[in-house]
mmCIF file of C-alpha atoms and ligand atoms in Angstrom:
data_model
loop_
_atom_site.group_PDB
_atom_site.id
_atom_site.type_symbol
_atom_site.label_atom_id
_atom_site.label_comp_id
_atom_site.label_asym_id
_atom_site.label_seq_id
_atom_site.Cartn_x
_atom_site.Cartn_y
_atom_site.Cartn_z
ATOM 1 C CA MET R 1 -21.362 20.472 0.409
ATOM 2 C CA ASN R 2 -21.061 16.780 1.236
ATOM 3 C CA ASN R 3 -20.437 14.861 4.440
ATOM 4 C CA SER R 4 -16.738 14.524 3.665
ATOM 5 C CA GLU R 5 -16.385 18.300 3.984
ATOM 6 C CA ILE R 6 -17.979 18.220 7.450
ATOM 7 C CA LEU R 7 -15.576 15.458 8.420
ATOM 8 C CA LYS R 8 -12.627 17.394 7.004
ATOM 9 C CA ILE R 9 -13.400 20.421 9.224
ATOM 10 C CA LEU R 10 -13.654 18.173 12.293
ATOM 11 C CA TYR R 11 -10.445 16.369 11.314
ATOM 12 C CA GLU R 12 -8.534 19.606 10.785
ATOM 13 C CA ASN R 13 -9.710 20.864 14.184
ATOM 14 C CA ASP R 14 -7.489 18.189 15.709
ATOM 15 C CA GLY R 15 -9.837 16.650 18.296
ATOM 16 C CA LYS R 16 -11.066 20.006 19.644
ATOM 17 C CA PHE R 17 -14.772 20.936 19.834
ATOM 18 C CA ILE R 18 -16.447 23.156 17.243
ATOM 19 C CA SER R 19 -19.883 24.525 18.065
ATOM 20 C CA GLY R 20 -22.865 23.263 16.076
ATOM 21 C CA GLU R 21 -23.830 26.863 15.410
ATOM 22 C CA GLU R 22 -20.451 27.693 13.869
ATOM 23 C CA MET R 23 -20.485 24.591 11.689
ATOM 24 C CA ALA R 24 -24.062 25.072 10.546
ATOM 25 C CA LYS R 25 -23.186 28.656 9.579
ATOM 26 C CA MET R 26 -20.046 27.523 7.764
ATOM 27 C CA PHE R 27 -22.002 25.105 5.591
ATOM 28 C CA GLN R 28 -25.139 27.280 5.393
ATOM 29 C CA ILE R 29 -27.437 24.562 6.690
ATOM 30 C CA SER R 30 -29.714 24.325 9.740
ATOM 31 C CA ARG R 31 -28.443 22.746 12.963
ATOM 32 C CA ALA R 32 -30.989 19.939 12.524
ATOM 33 C CA ALA R 33 -29.618 19.224 9.035
ATOM 34 C CA LEU R 34 -26.075 19.262 10.450
ATOM 35 C CA SER R 35 -27.040 16.812 13.159
ATOM 36 C CA LYS R 36 -28.530 14.434 10.507
ATOM 37 C CA ARG R 37 -25.316 14.562 8.513
ATOM 38 C CA ILE R 38 -23.241 13.892 11.636
ATOM 39 C CA ALA R 39 -25.467 10.862 12.328
ATOM 40 C CA LYS R 40 -24.723 9.564 8.793
ATOM 41 C CA LEU R 41 -20.976 9.844 9.427
ATOM 42 C CA LYS R 42 -21.364 7.979 12.728
ATOM 43 C CA GLU R 43 -23.161 5.168 10.895
ATOM 44 C CA LYS R 44 -19.931 4.648 8.942
ATOM 45 C CA GLY R 45 -18.026 4.004 12.158
ATOM 46 C CA ILE R 46 -16.597 7.515 12.433
ATOM 47 C CA GLU R 47 -16.604 8.449 16.102
ATOM 48 C CA ILE R 48 -17.901 11.977 16.610
ATOM 49 C CA GLU R 49 -18.638 13.216 20.092
ATOM 50 C CA ALA R 50 -21.520 15.669 20.557
ATOM 51 C CA ILE R 51 -21.821 17.651 23.801
ATOM 52 C CA THR R 52 -24.488 20.280 24.473
ATOM 53 C CA ASN R 53 -23.021 23.796 24.619
ATOM 54 C CA LYS R 54 -19.664 22.561 23.345
ATOM 55 C CA GLY R 55 -20.476 21.156 19.908
ATOM 56 C CA TYR R 56 -18.823 18.368 17.965
ATOM 57 C CA ARG R 57 -15.391 16.834 17.971
ATOM 58 C CA LEU R 58 -13.771 13.960 16.125
ATOM 59 C CA ARG R 59 -12.611 11.072 18.297
ATOM 60 C CA SER R 60 -11.572 8.672 15.563
ATOM 61 C CA ILE R 61 -11.976 8.513 11.807
ATOM 62 C CA SER R 62 -12.727 4.742 11.948
ATOM 63 C CA GLN R 63 -10.530 1.898 10.772
ATOM 64 C CA ASN R 64 -12.963 1.065 8.015
ATOM 65 C CA ILE R 65 -12.033 2.760 4.790
ATOM 66 C CA CYS R 66 -14.948 4.677 3.265
ATOM 67 C CA SER R 67 -15.349 7.496 0.762
ATOM 68 C CA GLU R 68 -15.806 10.039 3.579
ATOM 69 C CA ASN R 69 -12.568 9.389 5.468
ATOM 70 C CA VAL R 70 -10.196 8.050 2.836
ATOM 71 C CA SER R 71 -8.788 11.292 1.461
ATOM 72 C CA LEU R 72 -8.603 13.363 4.663
ATOM 73 C CA GLY R 73 -4.856 12.935 5.103
ATOM 74 C CA ILE R 74 -3.830 13.119 1.444
ATOM 75 C CA ASP R 75 -2.284 16.347 0.234
ATOM 76 C CA GLU R 76 -4.386 17.765 -2.591
ATOM 77 C CA ASN R 77 -1.285 18.441 -4.703
ATOM 78 C CA GLN R 78 -0.164 14.838 -4.456
ATOM 79 C CA LEU R 79 -0.285 12.816 -7.690
ATOM 80 C CA ILE R 80 -0.613 9.463 -5.929
ATOM 81 C CA GLY R 81 -4.044 9.329 -4.305
ATOM 82 C CA ASN R 82 -5.393 12.452 -5.958
ATOM 83 C CA GLU R 83 -8.398 10.331 -6.681
ATOM 84 C CA VAL R 84 -9.277 7.413 -4.400
ATOM 85 C CA ILE R 85 -12.021 4.904 -5.173
ATOM 86 C CA THR R 86 -13.214 2.944 -2.141
ATOM 87 C CA PHE R 87 -14.990 -0.361 -1.726
ATOM 88 C CA ASP R 88 -16.036 -2.213 1.356
ATOM 89 C CA GLU R 89 -15.693 -5.467 -0.561
ATOM 90 C CA ILE R 90 -14.456 -6.221 -4.065
ATOM 91 C CA ASP R 91 -13.011 -9.236 -5.894
ATOM 92 C CA SER R 92 -9.586 -7.646 -6.417
ATOM 93 C CA THR R 93 -8.461 -4.003 -6.403
ATOM 94 C CA ASN R 94 -5.897 -4.874 -9.129
ATOM 95 C CA GLU R 95 -8.640 -6.264 -11.365
ATOM 96 C CA TYR R 96 -10.830 -3.198 -10.827
ATOM 97 C CA ALA R 97 -7.902 -0.845 -11.406
ATOM 98 C CA LYS R 98 -7.158 -2.635 -14.697
ATOM 99 C CA LYS R 99 -10.737 -2.099 -15.864
ATOM 100 C CA ILE R 100 -10.623 1.655 -15.289
ATOM 101 C CA ALA R 101 -6.918 2.285 -15.951
ATOM 102 C CA LYS R 102 -7.109 3.610 -19.512
ATOM 103 C CA GLU R 103 -9.598 6.362 -18.723
ATOM 104 C CA SER R 104 -8.242 7.130 -15.239
ATOM 105 C CA LYS R 105 -5.699 9.742 -14.248
ATOM 106 C CA GLU R 106 -2.275 8.550 -13.214
ATOM 107 C CA GLY R 107 -2.107 8.166 -9.432
ATOM 108 C CA THR R 108 -5.715 7.006 -9.025
ATOM 109 C CA VAL R 109 -5.939 4.529 -6.155
ATOM 110 C CA VAL R 110 -8.485 1.734 -5.655
ATOM 111 C CA VAL R 111 -8.761 0.541 -2.044
ATOM 112 C CA SER R 112 -10.970 -2.000 -0.314
ATOM 113 C CA ASN R 113 -11.573 -3.316 3.212
ATOM 114 C CA ILE R 114 -11.973 -6.891 1.910
ATOM 115 C CA GLN R 115 -11.061 -8.723 -1.302
ATOM 116 C CA THR R 116 -12.965 -11.873 -2.189
ATOM 117 C CA LYS R 117 -10.465 -12.906 -4.893
ATOM 118 C CA GLY R 118 -7.245 -11.209 -3.851
ATOM 119 C CA LYS R 119 -4.546 -12.027 -6.404
ATOM 120 C CA GLY R 120 -1.012 -13.005 -5.565
ATOM 121 C CA ARG R 121 1.902 -13.609 -7.905
ATOM 122 C CA ARG R 122 1.838 -16.483 -10.381
ATOM 123 C CA GLY R 123 -1.920 -16.929 -10.176
ATOM 124 C CA ARG R 124 -1.874 -17.571 -6.443
ATOM 125 C CA ASN R 125 -4.604 -16.389 -4.112
ATOM 126 C CA PHE R 126 -3.831 -13.559 -1.654
ATOM 127 C CA SER R 127 -5.834 -13.935 1.546
ATOM 128 C CA SER R 128 -7.657 -10.608 1.995
ATOM 129 C CA GLN R 129 -9.943 -10.814 4.980
ATOM 130 C CA LYS R 130 -11.305 -7.853 6.907
ATOM 131 C CA GLY R 131 -8.636 -6.086 8.917
ATOM 132 C CA GLY R 132 -6.015 -5.814 6.162
ATOM 133 C CA LEU R 133 -5.169 -2.967 3.839
ATOM 134 C CA TYR R 134 -5.599 -3.750 0.126
ATOM 135 C CA PHE R 135 -5.029 -1.189 -2.585
ATOM 136 C CA SER R 136 -3.820 -0.666 -6.149
ATOM 137 C CA ILE R 137 -2.226 2.399 -7.707
ATOM 138 C CA ILE R 138 -2.688 3.180 -11.415
ATOM 139 C CA LEU R 139 0.595 4.372 -12.947
ATOM 140 C CA LYS R 140 1.493 5.623 -16.411
ATOM 141 C CA PRO R 141 5.272 5.782 -16.211
ATOM 142 C CA LYS R 142 7.399 7.558 -18.785
ATOM 143 C CA ALA R 143 10.281 5.179 -18.028
ATOM 144 C CA GLY R 144 11.077 2.390 -20.512
ATOM 145 C CA ILE R 145 9.399 -1.024 -20.300
ATOM 146 C CA GLU R 146 12.630 -2.660 -19.083
ATOM 147 C CA LYS R 147 12.463 -0.509 -15.919
ATOM 148 C CA VAL R 148 8.927 -1.562 -14.944
ATOM 149 C CA PRO R 149 9.978 -4.482 -12.687
ATOM 150 C CA PHE R 150 11.605 -1.886 -10.422
ATOM 151 C CA LEU R 151 8.145 -0.492 -9.597
ATOM 152 C CA THR R 152 7.741 -3.483 -7.269
ATOM 153 C CA GLN R 153 10.805 -2.142 -5.431
ATOM 154 C CA VAL R 154 9.348 1.390 -5.394
ATOM 155 C CA SER R 155 6.292 -0.100 -3.670
ATOM 156 C CA ALA R 156 8.415 -2.146 -1.245
ATOM 157 C CA CYS R 157 10.440 0.953 -0.249
ATOM 158 C CA SER R 158 7.223 2.934 0.323
ATOM 159 C CA ILE R 159 5.819 0.271 2.647
ATOM 160 C CA TYR R 160 9.200 -0.064 4.368
ATOM 161 C CA LYS R 161 9.429 3.703 5.034
ATOM 162 C CA ALA R 162 5.819 4.093 6.176
ATOM 163 C CA LEU R 163 6.336 1.302 8.716
ATOM 164 C CA GLU R 164 9.687 2.697 9.795
ATOM 165 C CA ASP R 165 7.921 6.008 10.571
ATOM 166 C CA LEU R 166 5.843 4.021 13.081
ATOM 167 C CA GLY R 167 8.946 2.476 14.628
ATOM 168 C CA ILE R 168 8.363 -0.901 12.926
ATOM 169 C CA LYS R 169 11.461 -2.429 11.307
ATOM 170 C CA VAL R 170 10.717 -4.862 8.511
ATOM 171 C CA LYS R 171 12.843 -6.725 5.988
ATOM 172 C CA ILE R 172 12.342 -6.772 2.241
ATOM 173 C CA LYS R 173 12.388 -10.138 0.514
ATOM 174 C CA TRP R 174 13.288 -9.249 -3.068
ATOM 175 C CA PRO R 175 11.301 -8.726 -5.160
ATOM 176 C CA ASN R 176 7.875 -8.445 -3.605
ATOM 177 C CA ASP R 177 7.429 -9.469 0.019
ATOM 178 C CA ILE R 178 7.693 -7.533 3.247
ATOM 179 C CA ILE R 179 8.768 -9.646 6.184
ATOM 180 C CA LEU R 180 8.224 -9.019 9.874
ATOM 181 C CA ASN R 181 9.787 -11.347 12.439
ATOM 182 C CA GLU R 182 10.536 -13.912 9.700
ATOM 183 C CA LYS R 183 6.914 -14.053 8.477
ATOM 184 C CA LYS R 184 5.172 -12.476 5.514
ATOM 185 C CA LEU R 185 3.447 -9.216 6.443
ATOM 186 C CA SER R 186 2.764 -7.864 3.004
ATOM 187 C CA GLY R 187 2.857 -8.763 -0.684
ATOM 188 C CA ILE R 188 3.112 -6.656 -3.823
ATOM 189 C CA LEU R 189 1.761 -7.486 -7.275
ATOM 190 C CA CYS R 190 2.654 -5.200 -10.182
ATOM 191 C CA GLU R 191 0.894 -5.827 -13.466
ATOM 192 C CA MET R 192 1.519 -4.076 -16.760
ATOM 193 C CA SER R 193 -0.336 -3.510 -20.004
ATOM 194 C CA CYS R 194 1.832 -2.413 -22.904
ATOM 195 C CA GLU R 195 2.188 -2.168 -26.673
ATOM 196 C CA MET R 196 5.466 -3.173 -28.371
ATOM 197 C CA ASP R 197 7.377 -0.115 -27.158
ATOM 198 C CA TYR R 198 4.950 1.829 -25.043
ATOM 199 C CA ILE R 199 3.493 1.307 -21.555
ATOM 200 C CA SER R 200 -0.239 1.764 -21.441
ATOM 201 C CA TYR R 201 -0.405 1.429 -17.646
ATOM 202 C CA VAL R 202 1.066 -0.346 -14.657
ATOM 203 C CA ILE R 203 -0.960 -1.362 -11.617
ATOM 204 C CA SER R 204 0.925 -1.622 -8.357
ATOM 205 C CA GLY R 205 -1.160 -3.633 -5.896
ATOM 206 C CA MET R 206 -0.192 -3.853 -2.250
ATOM 207 C CA GLY R 207 -1.708 -5.965 0.504
ATOM 208 C CA ILE R 208 -0.687 -5.442 4.127
ATOM 209 C CA ASN R 209 -1.873 -7.545 7.044
ATOM 210 C CA THR R 210 -2.708 -4.975 9.698
ATOM 211 C CA SER R 211 -5.149 -6.225 12.324
ATOM 212 C CA GLN R 212 -6.008 -9.827 11.394
ATOM 213 C CA LEU R 213 -5.358 -12.214 14.270
ATOM 214 C CA LYS R 214 -6.120 -15.474 12.478
ATOM 215 C CA PHE R 215 -5.005 -16.826 9.123
ATOM 216 C CA ASP R 216 -6.190 -19.830 7.124
ATOM 217 C CA ASP R 217 -4.439 -23.112 7.922
ATOM 218 C CA ASP R 218 -2.388 -23.112 4.706
ATOM 219 C CA ILE R 219 -0.652 -19.823 5.553
ATOM 220 C CA LYS R 220 -0.868 -19.578 9.327
ATOM 221 C CA ASP R 221 2.774 -20.593 9.828
ATOM 222 C CA ILE R 222 4.188 -18.216 7.226
ATOM 223 C CA ALA R 223 1.968 -15.115 7.448
ATOM 224 C CA THR R 224 1.653 -12.498 10.144
ATOM 225 C CA SER R 225 -0.015 -9.141 10.787
ATOM 226 C CA LEU R 226 1.048 -6.004 12.637
ATOM 227 C CA ALA R 227 -1.490 -6.791 15.386
ATOM 228 C CA LYS R 228 -0.171 -10.368 15.757
ATOM 229 C CA GLU R 229 3.313 -8.969 16.288
ATOM 230 C CA GLY R 230 2.005 -6.561 18.933
ATOM 231 C CA TYR R 231 1.658 -3.369 16.879
ATOM 232 C CA GLU R 232 -1.643 -1.467 17.194
ATOM 233 C CA ILE R 233 -1.575 1.032 14.382
ATOM 234 C CA ASP R 234 -3.972 3.357 12.592
ATOM 235 C CA LYS R 235 -4.579 1.605 9.276
ATOM 236 C CA ILE R 236 -5.845 4.688 7.484
ATOM 237 C CA LYS R 237 -2.840 6.768 8.523
ATOM 238 C CA LEU R 238 -0.588 3.942 7.368
ATOM 239 C CA PHE R 239 -2.352 4.034 3.983
ATOM 240 C CA TRP R 240 -1.800 7.809 3.642
ATOM 241 C CA ASN R 241 1.804 7.437 4.656
ATOM 242 C CA ILE R 242 2.507 4.703 2.111
ATOM 243 C CA LEU R 243 1.012 6.900 -0.630
ATOM 244 C CA LYS R 244 3.144 9.854 0.502
ATOM 245 C CA HIS R 245 6.346 7.811 0.363
ATOM 246 C CA PHE R 246 5.268 6.295 -2.957
ATOM 247 C CA GLU R 247 4.871 9.800 -4.375
ATOM 248 C CA TYR R 248 8.466 10.560 -3.396
ATOM 249 C CA PHE R 249 10.042 7.300 -4.588
ATOM 250 C CA TYR R 250 8.011 7.273 -7.808
ATOM 251 C CA SER R 251 9.346 10.712 -8.742
ATOM 252 C CA ARG R 252 12.885 9.406 -8.052
ATOM 253 C CA PHE R 253 12.099 6.397 -10.276
ATOM 254 C CA GLU R 254 10.862 8.616 -13.101
ATOM 255 C CA ASN R 255 14.091 10.632 -12.786
ATOM 256 C CA ASP R 256 16.239 7.488 -12.956
ATOM 257 C CA ASP R 257 17.503 8.154 -9.470
ATOM 258 C CA TYR R 258 17.484 4.766 -7.713
ATOM 259 C CA GLU R 259 20.244 5.347 -5.192
ATOM 260 C CA GLU R 260 18.223 5.920 -2.044
ATOM 261 C CA MET R 261 15.922 2.995 -2.858
ATOM 262 C CA ILE R 262 18.819 0.653 -3.583
ATOM 263 C CA ASP R 263 20.299 1.522 -0.177
ATOM 264 C CA ILE R 264 17.007 0.610 1.507
ATOM 265 C CA LEU R 265 16.713 -2.628 -0.485
ATOM 266 C CA ARG R 266 20.292 -3.680 0.233
ATOM 267 C CA ASN R 267 20.448 -2.692 3.866
ATOM 268 C CA ASN R 268 17.149 -4.307 4.762
ATOM 269 C CA SER R 269 17.175 -7.369 2.551
ATOM 270 C CA SER R 270 16.015 -10.630 4.100
ATOM 271 C CA ILE R 271 17.930 -12.681 1.504
ATOM 272 C CA ILE R 272 21.365 -11.170 0.867
ATOM 273 C CA GLY R 273 23.996 -13.591 2.138
ATOM 274 C CA LYS R 274 21.539 -16.493 2.200
ATOM 275 C CA GLN R 275 21.206 -19.685 0.186
ATOM 276 C CA ILE R 276 18.102 -19.418 -1.951
ATOM 277 C CA ASN R 277 16.006 -21.317 -4.501
ATOM 278 C CA ILE R 278 15.315 -19.489 -7.742
ATOM 279 C CA ILE R 279 11.990 -20.768 -8.948
ATOM 280 C CA SER R 280 11.148 -20.536 -12.631
ATOM 281 C CA PRO R 281 8.220 -22.223 -14.432
ATOM 282 C CA ASN R 282 10.374 -25.177 -15.559
ATOM 283 C CA GLU R 283 13.012 -25.586 -12.883
ATOM 284 C CA THR R 284 14.296 -24.574 -9.484
ATOM 285 C CA SER R 285 17.983 -23.745 -9.088
ATOM 286 C CA ASN R 286 20.110 -23.256 -6.009
ATOM 287 C CA ALA R 287 22.207 -20.129 -5.564
ATOM 288 C CA LYS R 288 23.463 -17.662 -2.997
ATOM 289 C CA ALA R 289 21.970 -14.128 -3.001
ATOM 290 C CA ILE R 290 24.984 -11.831 -2.902
ATOM 291 C CA ASP R 291 23.766 -8.294 -3.657
ATOM 292 C CA ILE R 292 21.199 -5.995 -5.213
ATOM 293 C CA ASN R 293 22.851 -4.038 -8.010
ATOM 294 C CA GLU R 294 22.404 -0.360 -8.944
ATOM 295 C CA ASN R 295 19.434 -1.257 -11.191
ATOM 296 C CA GLY R 296 17.627 -3.183 -8.462
ATOM 297 C CA PHE R 297 18.524 -6.596 -9.961
ATOM 298 C CA LEU R 298 19.261 -9.440 -7.563
ATOM 299 C CA VAL R 299 22.842 -10.653 -7.961
ATOM 300 C CA VAL R 300 23.165 -14.391 -7.357
ATOM 301 C CA GLU R 301 26.040 -16.842 -7.400
ATOM 302 C CA TYR R 302 25.378 -20.409 -8.506
ATOM 303 C CA GLU R 303 27.156 -23.397 -7.001
ATOM 304 C CA ASP R 304 29.566 -23.553 -9.981
ATOM 305 C CA GLY R 305 30.622 -19.946 -9.317
ATOM 306 C CA THR R 306 28.594 -18.364 -12.156
ATOM 307 C CA ILE R 307 27.205 -14.947 -11.310
ATOM 308 C CA GLN R 308 23.831 -13.809 -12.658
ATOM 309 C CA GLU R 309 21.779 -10.614 -12.287
ATOM 310 C CA LEU R 310 18.035 -11.221 -12.079
ATOM 311 C CA ASN R 311 15.586 -8.493 -13.079
ATOM 312 C CA TYR R 312 12.572 -10.343 -11.675
ATOM 313 C CA GLY R 313 11.841 -13.792 -10.333
ATOM 314 C CA GLU R 314 10.497 -15.955 -7.586
ATOM 315 C CA ILE R 315 12.758 -16.693 -4.656
ATOM 316 C CA SER R 316 12.537 -18.842 -1.593
ATOM 317 C CA ILE R 317 15.070 -19.079 1.203
ATOM 318 C CA ARG R 318 16.673 -22.511 1.560
ATOM 319 C CA LYS R 319 16.496 -24.037 4.991
ATOM 320 C CA ALA R 320 19.884 -24.948 6.447
HETATM 321 C C1 BTN S 1 1.925 -11.808 -3.477
HETATM 322 O O1 BTN S 1 2.244 -11.861 -2.303
HETATM 323 O O2 BTN S 1 2.055 -12.782 -4.228
HETATM 324 C C2 BTN S 1 1.354 -10.520 -4.020
HETATM 325 C C3 BTN S 1 0.125 -10.119 -3.271
HETATM 326 C C4 BTN S 1 -0.498 -8.808 -3.754
HETATM 327 C C5 BTN S 1 -1.796 -8.526 -3.058
HETATM 328 C C6 BTN S 1 -2.364 -7.187 -3.414
HETATM 329 S S1 BTN S 1 -3.723 -6.773 -2.377
HETATM 330 C C7 BTN S 1 -4.148 -5.451 -3.392
HETATM 331 C C8 BTN S 1 -3.948 -5.916 -4.817
HETATM 332 N N1 BTN S 1 -5.118 -6.580 -5.319
HETATM 333 C C9 BTN S 1 -4.910 -7.877 -5.558
HETATM 334 O O3 BTN S 1 -5.764 -8.678 -5.972
HETATM 335 N N2 BTN S 1 -3.635 -8.185 -5.272
HETATM 336 C C10 BTN S 1 -2.893 -7.035 -4.823
#
């Protein structure tokens, strides 16, 4: 028996007291040993109330992700999150996931409270201070290589849905940003390792600004967090919920069934109908974003009337 099992019993008892005697019996340990284990859980920031003659009850599982609390709300039959590896601090969850991907089961998740070298797209840094949610999912899709860019959209839809469950309406800036009140709340970075015709693995990394109140000067005007926008949420429940939605959308993806996701992407796009810049390594072109097609490609119209469908790319909205 480990401390996570003690926490699981308290968690499943839904905030009600369980007597020390009953718990000690359940785990076949002495009440003194139980009390030591409870103290260890409390050291991790997990709030457990102890009252003489009543026993123990869970007040809060803590907002700090740790090995004891991370899996409590994940269904054991779920593929995504069946194994979760936690860190308090790491350079980048994507980098760690890449190191272990080959020998890990599909669905393994790496999550950290802080990243010291959070990676953004195109070699950029992703600010990953304490208070955010940073994780990477290891995937081994059966779908063809040409479909992999859509996994960014699978991730975006999962974040969108998990926030919608909390009553928070966000916009999706194709292909990889989640926008709240016109500012960036979350970014997604999918990375792939493949042979000529075979995907070895894909890492889907997601970073969500949950409770940070301050951002570095270079991003303070463009980034936001849920707390800054007035939403006090349970970060760990949000994490579980994103994984649950990812499980659902990923199975749709593997079955080539994009319809529901395309609806979400179209109906909640922050760029459709807007003038945008399409940024490629050598040039930036102006176009109007007109749709997201049935494959998740962004449909754009250039100033000369040419229409193009983009599978991936870097977009910025042009100021009027
Ligand atoms: C972007 O906005 O350019 C993408 C940001 C992706 C950040 C996430 S946080 C978890 C994972 N680990 C990383 O180093 N990056 C991704």
